[in-house]
Amino acid sequence: MTNELIDPFGRSIRYLRLSVTDRCDLRCQYCIPKGFKKFEHRESWLTFEEIERIIRAFSELGVHRVRMTGGEPLLRKGLPELAAGLAALPDLDDLSLSTNATQLEKHAAALKQAGVHRINVSLDSLNADVFSSITQGGKLDKVLAGLQAARNCDLAPIKINMVVMRGINDHEVDSMLQYCMENEFTLRFIETMPIGDTGRNAGRHFVSLDTIRIRLTKQFDMVPSTMPGGGPARYMQVGGTDMKIGFITPMSQHFCKSCNRVRLSVDGRLHLCLGQNDNVSLREPLRQGISDKDLKELLLEAIAKKPERHEFRKNPLKINRVMSLTGG
C-alpha cells in the first residue's frame, strides 16, 4: 500500500479541514440562513475517539496540517481536550483553528496550552451595526475581546478573514487594514462563493479582489510573500512593515490546480471539493469496526475520486448545502 495521498491530477493532499460541529452562534448572511434548524443530530457527530483515529490515519498518509472548523468549533464541548489529543499525534506538524471569536476570550489560553499553533478569525466589519447586520445579531465587542485574549496568550499568527461585499462592507477595506496593522494581525480578503442560497444571495454583492489588490498596490509598496499554512491565499507584504495581506479568489482566479485539501464534516463525510458534491462516509465503516489498514485504504480510494475543480461560474446552482455543514 502506498503511504501518500495523491489525487488523479497529481496533487498531494497535505491538509485537512476538520469540522467539529455544524452549529454556530452567528448567522452570517453568506453562510447559515436565518431560522435554519436542519443541523446534524448529535448522535451522528463523530466522537473525539473517532476523530483522532481518522486524523492519525490521515497523518500517517502524509497529511501534516489540520484545521479545526465548524460551524463555530468553540461550541463543541471539550474542544481543548480534542486539540491536545490531535497535537500529540507524532506525524501532525500543524494544528490550527478557524473561529468567529465570540467564545475565544474564555478558551484562548486553553487552546494555546493544548497545542493549537495558529488561529483564523472571521471578522467582516469593525462597525458594530454593520457587524450585527452581517451576522444577524452578533456582538462585535465579544469578537474584539476574543482577539485581545488570543494576543495576550501569544496565539500567533492571527489571521483576520474578511469576506468583502459590495455596498455592505467594501468601504471598510482601509480601516480593516489599519486595524490589522496596528494589532499585528494578517489580513485576508475573501470573495463570496455560490454555496447554498445564502452564498448565492451574497453573490449579488460580489467584489473581485483584483480591484482591491490593484488599489492597494497604488497605495503601498506591495511585494509577493508567503505565510505558514496550507490554504489557498496569495500573499503580499506591505513594504517596510511586517504586515501581510492575503487574497482568496475562488471566483476571479481559482486555485484548483494547486488544491491540497479535503474536508471532514462533523457527521464523518469526507468532502473532496468544496464546490462539488463528491463525498465518502467514514463514520459507518468506523462504527462497523474497520481496521486501521482498511481505513487507510478507504482514504486512498476516496482521494482517487477527488474532482479536478469546482464549477462555481459554470454551474452556480450546483451546491445546495449550507456552508457550515461542509466545515468552512
Short mmCIF file of C-alpha atoms in Angstrom, two decimals:
data_model
loop_
_atom_site.label_atom_id
_atom_site.label_comp_id
_atom_site.label_asym_id
_atom_site.label_seq_id
_atom_site.Cartn_x
_atom_site.Cartn_y
_atom_site.Cartn_z
CA MET A 1 0.00 0.00 0.00
CA THR A 2 1.32 3.45 -0.90
CA ASN A 3 1.78 5.79 2.05
CA GLU A 4 0.92 9.02 0.25
CA LEU A 5 -2.36 10.61 -0.82
CA ILE A 6 -2.12 11.64 -4.48
CA ASP A 7 -5.28 12.53 -6.37
CA PRO A 8 -5.94 11.69 -10.06
CA PHE A 9 -4.47 15.04 -11.13
CA GLY A 10 -1.14 14.60 -9.35
CA ARG A 11 -1.93 16.82 -6.38
CA SER A 12 -0.55 15.76 -3.00
CA ILE A 13 -3.17 16.02 -0.25
CA ARG A 14 -1.43 17.53 2.78
CA TYR A 15 -4.17 19.50 4.51
CA LEU A 16 -7.43 18.52 6.20
CA ARG A 17 -10.15 20.87 7.38
CA LEU A 18 -11.94 19.17 10.27
CA SER A 19 -15.45 20.28 11.23
CA VAL A 20 -16.13 19.51 14.90
CA THR A 21 -19.69 20.91 14.83
CA ASP A 22 -22.17 22.28 12.32
CA ARG A 23 -23.68 24.61 14.96
CA CYS A 24 -22.86 28.31 15.09
CA ASP A 25 -23.90 31.17 17.36
CA LEU A 26 -23.96 33.61 14.41
CA ARG A 27 -25.97 33.61 11.18
CA CYS A 28 -23.67 35.31 8.69
CA GLN A 29 -25.71 36.25 5.65
CA TYR A 30 -23.46 34.29 3.25
CA CYS A 31 -23.43 31.13 5.38
CA ILE A 32 -26.35 29.93 7.55
CA PRO A 33 -29.87 31.12 6.69
CA LYS A 34 -31.80 32.87 9.42
CA GLY A 35 -34.05 30.36 11.17
CA PHE A 36 -32.13 27.35 9.82
CA LYS A 37 -32.64 24.28 12.02
CA LYS A 38 -31.56 21.29 9.90
CA PHE A 39 -28.42 20.56 11.88
CA GLU A 40 -26.99 17.08 12.36
CA HIS A 41 -28.25 15.13 15.38
CA ARG A 42 -25.54 14.82 18.00
CA GLU A 43 -25.51 11.04 17.77
CA SER A 44 -24.40 11.50 14.15
CA TRP A 45 -21.36 13.53 15.18
CA LEU A 46 -18.00 11.83 15.14
CA THR A 47 -16.75 11.23 18.68
CA PHE A 48 -13.36 12.56 19.74
CA GLU A 49 -12.03 8.99 19.62
CA GLU A 50 -13.29 8.57 16.05
CA ILE A 51 -11.83 11.91 15.02
CA GLU A 52 -8.43 11.08 16.49
CA ARG A 53 -8.41 7.73 14.70
CA ILE A 54 -9.21 9.35 11.34
CA ILE A 55 -6.63 12.10 11.81
CA ARG A 56 -3.99 9.56 12.82
CA ALA A 57 -4.66 7.62 9.61
CA PHE A 58 -4.51 10.80 7.53
CA SER A 59 -1.28 11.92 9.20
CA GLU A 60 0.36 8.56 8.52
CA LEU A 61 -0.57 9.06 4.85
CA GLY A 62 1.13 12.44 4.63
CA VAL A 63 -1.46 14.96 5.86
CA HIS A 64 0.54 17.10 8.26
CA ARG A 65 -1.78 20.12 8.62
CA VAL A 66 -5.19 20.04 10.29
CA ARG A 67 -7.50 22.99 10.83
CA MET A 68 -10.43 22.65 13.24
CA THR A 69 -13.53 24.40 11.91
CA GLY A 70 -17.30 24.44 12.27
CA GLY A 71 -19.87 25.93 12.32
CA GLU A 72 -18.25 27.55 15.29
CA PRO A 73 -15.78 24.99 16.69
CA LEU A 74 -15.65 26.55 20.16
CA LEU A 75 -19.27 25.50 20.67
CA ARG A 76 -18.09 21.86 20.79
CA LYS A 77 -17.71 20.96 24.45
CA GLY A 78 -14.20 19.83 25.36
CA LEU A 79 -12.52 21.18 22.24
CA PRO A 80 -9.18 21.89 24.01
CA GLU A 81 -9.06 18.21 25.02
CA LEU A 82 -9.56 17.16 21.40
CA ALA A 83 -6.89 19.65 20.33
CA ALA A 84 -4.43 18.18 22.84
CA GLY A 85 -5.06 14.68 21.53
CA LEU A 86 -4.50 15.76 17.93
CA ALA A 87 -1.44 17.85 18.76
CA ALA A 88 0.14 14.77 20.34
CA LEU A 89 -0.02 12.76 17.10
CA PRO A 90 3.61 12.24 16.03
CA ASP A 91 3.06 12.88 12.31
CA LEU A 92 0.97 16.05 12.69
CA ASP A 93 3.06 19.22 12.33
CA ASP A 94 0.49 21.99 12.35
CA LEU A 95 -2.82 22.28 14.25
CA SER A 96 -4.85 25.44 13.73
CA LEU A 97 -8.36 26.78 14.35
CA SER A 98 -10.90 28.86 12.44
CA THR A 99 -13.35 30.71 14.68
CA ASN A 100 -15.71 33.67 14.80
CA ALA A 101 -14.03 34.51 18.17
CA THR A 102 -17.27 35.10 20.10
CA GLN A 103 -16.20 32.34 22.53
CA LEU A 104 -12.46 32.89 22.21
CA GLU A 105 -11.93 35.06 25.28
CA LYS A 106 -12.63 32.15 27.64
CA HIS A 107 -10.87 29.47 25.58
CA ALA A 108 -7.74 31.13 24.12
CA ALA A 109 -5.33 30.15 26.90
CA ALA A 110 -6.55 26.53 26.97
CA LEU A 111 -6.21 26.23 23.19
CA LYS A 112 -2.67 27.56 23.31
CA GLN A 113 -1.76 25.13 26.08
CA ALA A 114 -3.38 22.26 24.16
CA GLY A 115 -1.09 22.81 21.18
CA VAL A 116 -3.08 24.96 18.73
CA HIS A 117 -0.48 26.79 16.68
CA ARG A 118 -2.47 29.41 14.78
CA ILE A 119 -5.96 30.88 14.50
CA ASN A 120 -8.04 32.43 11.74
CA VAL A 121 -10.83 34.75 12.84
CA SER A 122 -13.82 35.70 10.70
CA LEU A 123 -14.35 39.45 11.00
CA ASP A 124 -16.19 41.27 8.21
CA SER A 125 -16.68 44.68 9.82
CA LEU A 126 -15.35 46.93 12.59
CA ASN A 127 -18.62 48.81 12.74
CA ALA A 128 -20.89 47.32 15.41
CA ASP A 129 -24.07 47.97 13.44
CA VAL A 130 -22.69 46.58 10.17
CA PHE A 131 -21.27 43.58 12.02
CA SER A 132 -24.64 42.91 13.63
CA SER A 133 -26.36 43.16 10.24
CA ILE A 134 -23.95 40.77 8.51
CA THR A 135 -24.07 38.23 11.35
CA GLN A 136 -27.77 38.77 12.09
CA GLY A 137 -27.33 39.87 15.68
CA GLY A 138 -23.67 39.23 16.54
CA LYS A 139 -21.87 41.41 19.09
CA LEU A 140 -18.64 42.94 17.79
CA ASP A 141 -17.27 43.59 21.29
CA LYS A 142 -17.20 39.85 22.04
CA VAL A 143 -15.07 39.23 18.94
CA LEU A 144 -12.65 42.04 19.76
CA ALA A 145 -12.32 40.75 23.34
CA GLY A 146 -11.57 37.28 21.99
CA LEU A 147 -8.88 38.66 19.71
CA GLN A 148 -7.27 40.51 22.60
CA ALA A 149 -7.28 37.32 24.68
CA ALA A 150 -5.58 35.47 21.82
CA ARG A 151 -2.90 38.14 21.61
CA ASN A 152 -2.38 38.03 25.37
CA CYS A 153 -1.61 34.31 25.34
CA ASP A 154 0.57 34.57 22.23
CA LEU A 155 -1.57 32.62 19.78
CA ALA A 156 0.17 33.65 16.59
CA PRO A 157 -0.01 34.37 13.81
CA ILE A 158 -3.59 35.61 13.96
CA LYS A 159 -5.23 35.91 10.56
CA ILE A 160 -8.36 38.02 10.05
CA ASN A 161 -10.68 36.76 7.32
CA MET A 162 -12.86 39.45 5.73
CA VAL A 163 -15.47 38.47 3.13
CA VAL A 164 -15.71 41.62 1.02
CA MET A 165 -19.21 42.54 -0.18
CA ARG A 166 -20.08 45.47 -2.41
CA GLY A 167 -22.34 48.00 -0.73
CA ILE A 168 -22.11 46.23 2.63
CA ASN A 169 -18.54 46.36 3.90
CA ASP A 170 -16.28 47.14 0.93
CA HIS A 171 -15.92 50.69 2.24
CA GLU A 172 -14.15 49.26 5.31
CA VAL A 173 -11.18 47.74 3.50
CA ASP A 174 -8.84 50.56 4.52
CA SER A 175 -10.00 50.69 8.14
CA MET A 176 -9.65 46.91 8.47
CA LEU A 177 -6.16 47.11 7.02
CA GLN A 178 -5.23 49.81 9.53
CA TYR A 179 -6.71 47.80 12.42
CA CYS A 180 -4.75 44.70 11.46
CA MET A 181 -1.55 46.67 11.01
CA GLU A 182 -1.92 48.23 14.47
CA ASN A 183 -2.57 44.84 16.09
CA GLU A 184 0.00 42.84 14.12
CA PHE A 185 -2.65 40.65 12.50
CA THR A 186 -2.50 39.25 8.98
CA LEU A 187 -5.48 40.36 6.88
CA ARG A 188 -7.05 38.08 4.28
CA PHE A 189 -9.74 39.20 1.86
CA ILE A 190 -12.17 36.55 0.56
CA GLU A 191 -14.60 36.54 -2.37
CA THR A 192 -18.18 35.36 -1.90
CA MET A 193 -18.97 31.89 -3.26
CA PRO A 194 -22.28 30.44 -4.56
CA ILE A 195 -22.64 27.76 -1.88
CA GLY A 196 -26.30 27.33 -0.95
CA ASP A 197 -28.95 30.01 -1.25
CA THR A 198 -27.16 32.24 1.26
CA GLY A 199 -23.94 32.18 -0.75
CA ARG A 200 -25.78 32.86 -3.99
CA ASN A 201 -27.67 35.76 -2.42
CA ALA A 202 -24.40 37.21 -1.14
CA GLY A 203 -23.08 36.88 -4.68
CA ARG A 204 -25.21 39.89 -5.61
CA HIS A 205 -22.60 41.85 -3.66
CA PHE A 206 -19.62 40.14 -5.28
CA VAL A 207 -16.35 42.07 -5.36
CA SER A 208 -13.44 40.83 -7.47
CA LEU A 209 -10.39 41.03 -5.22
CA ASP A 210 -8.33 42.04 -8.22
CA THR A 211 -9.81 45.52 -7.85
CA ILE A 212 -8.75 45.70 -4.20
CA ARG A 213 -5.28 44.32 -4.90
CA ILE A 214 -4.69 46.84 -7.69
CA ARG A 215 -5.87 49.71 -5.50
CA LEU A 216 -3.65 48.67 -2.60
CA THR A 217 -0.59 48.35 -4.86
CA LYS A 218 -1.10 52.01 -5.75
CA GLN A 219 -1.27 52.98 -2.07
CA PHE A 220 1.58 50.81 -0.78
CA ASP A 221 4.81 49.22 -1.90
CA MET A 222 3.47 45.65 -2.12
CA VAL A 223 5.82 42.70 -2.61
CA PRO A 224 4.93 38.99 -3.00
CA SER A 225 5.17 37.00 0.21
CA THR A 226 4.19 33.71 1.88
CA MET A 227 2.64 32.59 5.18
CA PRO A 228 2.56 29.36 7.19
CA GLY A 229 -0.44 27.20 6.41
CA GLY A 230 -1.76 25.03 3.63
CA GLY A 231 -4.54 27.29 2.42
CA PRO A 232 -5.22 28.98 -0.91
CA ALA A 233 -4.39 32.62 -0.10
CA ARG A 234 -1.93 34.51 -2.27
CA TYR A 235 0.05 36.88 -0.05
CA MET A 236 1.57 40.31 -0.45
CA GLN A 237 3.59 42.21 2.15
CA VAL A 238 3.41 45.94 2.73
CA GLY A 239 6.93 47.18 2.11
CA GLY A 240 8.75 48.47 5.19
CA THR A 241 6.36 46.65 7.56
CA ASP A 242 5.60 43.13 8.77
CA MET A 243 2.01 43.48 7.51
CA LYS A 244 0.87 40.71 5.17
CA ILE A 245 -2.32 40.71 3.12
CA GLY A 246 -3.82 37.58 1.60
CA PHE A 247 -6.24 37.30 -1.31
CA ILE A 248 -8.53 34.24 -1.55
CA THR A 249 -10.10 34.31 -5.01
CA PRO A 250 -12.21 31.20 -5.73
CA MET A 251 -14.24 33.11 -8.32
CA SER A 252 -11.99 35.58 -10.12
CA GLN A 253 -8.82 33.46 -10.09
CA HIS A 254 -9.48 29.92 -8.88
CA PHE A 255 -6.70 27.91 -7.25
CA CYS A 256 -7.94 24.40 -8.03
CA LYS A 257 -4.73 23.40 -9.83
CA SER A 258 -2.82 23.58 -6.55
CA CYS A 259 -5.59 22.29 -4.26
CA ASN A 260 -4.04 20.19 -1.50
CA ARG A 261 -7.01 19.84 0.89
CA VAL A 262 -10.12 17.89 1.72
CA ARG A 263 -12.82 18.48 4.35
CA LEU A 264 -14.22 16.19 7.01
CA SER A 265 -17.70 17.15 8.21
CA VAL A 266 -18.92 16.57 11.75
CA ASP A 267 -21.02 13.59 10.60
CA GLY A 268 -17.96 11.86 9.17
CA ARG A 269 -18.38 12.68 5.49
CA LEU A 270 -15.16 13.34 3.65
CA HIS A 271 -15.88 16.13 1.17
CA LEU A 272 -13.39 16.02 -1.67
CA CYS A 273 -14.10 19.50 -3.10
CA LEU A 274 -15.90 22.49 -1.61
CA GLY A 275 -17.54 23.17 -4.95
CA GLN A 276 -18.65 19.63 -5.77
CA ASN A 277 -20.93 17.07 -4.13
CA ASP A 278 -18.44 14.18 -4.13
CA ASN A 279 -18.06 12.72 -0.64
CA VAL A 280 -17.28 9.45 1.14
CA SER A 281 -18.72 8.43 4.51
CA LEU A 282 -16.14 7.40 7.11
CA ARG A 283 -18.50 7.19 10.09
CA GLU A 284 -20.28 3.98 9.08
CA PRO A 285 -17.07 1.98 8.43
CA LEU A 286 -15.65 3.20 11.74
CA ARG A 287 -18.73 2.09 13.65
CA GLN A 288 -18.72 -1.23 11.84
CA GLY A 289 -15.20 -1.97 13.13
CA ILE A 290 -12.96 -1.18 10.16
CA SER A 291 -9.29 -1.97 10.77
CA ASP A 292 -6.59 0.72 10.68
CA LYS A 293 -5.18 -0.81 7.49
CA ASP A 294 -8.56 -0.81 5.78
CA LEU A 295 -9.27 2.74 6.97
CA LYS A 296 -6.14 3.91 5.19
CA GLU A 297 -7.19 2.01 2.08
CA LEU A 298 -10.57 3.75 2.25
CA LEU A 299 -8.86 7.14 2.42
CA LEU A 300 -6.70 6.29 -0.58
CA GLU A 301 -9.79 5.20 -2.52
CA ALA A 302 -11.58 8.42 -1.56
CA ILE A 303 -8.74 10.68 -2.72
CA ALA A 304 -8.75 8.79 -6.03
CA LYS A 305 -12.24 10.29 -6.56
CA LYS A 306 -11.26 13.91 -5.93
CA PRO A 307 -12.62 16.16 -8.74
CA GLU A 308 -10.33 18.37 -10.77
CA ARG A 309 -12.05 21.64 -9.88
CA HIS A 310 -15.21 23.41 -8.80
CA GLU A 311 -17.82 24.78 -11.21
CA PHE A 312 -18.86 27.93 -9.34
CA ARG A 313 -19.05 30.02 -12.51
CA LYS A 314 -20.27 27.34 -14.92
CA ASN A 315 -22.90 25.88 -12.58
CA PRO A 316 -23.60 28.26 -9.65
CA LEU A 317 -26.77 26.38 -8.62
CA LYS A 318 -24.99 23.06 -8.12
CA ILE A 319 -24.17 23.26 -4.38
CA ASN A 320 -27.26 23.46 -2.18
CA ARG A 321 -25.78 22.58 1.21
CA VAL A 322 -25.28 25.20 3.90
CA MET A 323 -21.62 26.27 4.21
CA SER A 324 -21.37 25.31 7.90
CA LEU A 325 -22.33 21.71 7.07
CA THR A 326 -19.17 21.27 4.97
CA GLY A 327 -16.72 22.61 7.51
CA GLY A 328 -15.78 26.01 6.09
#
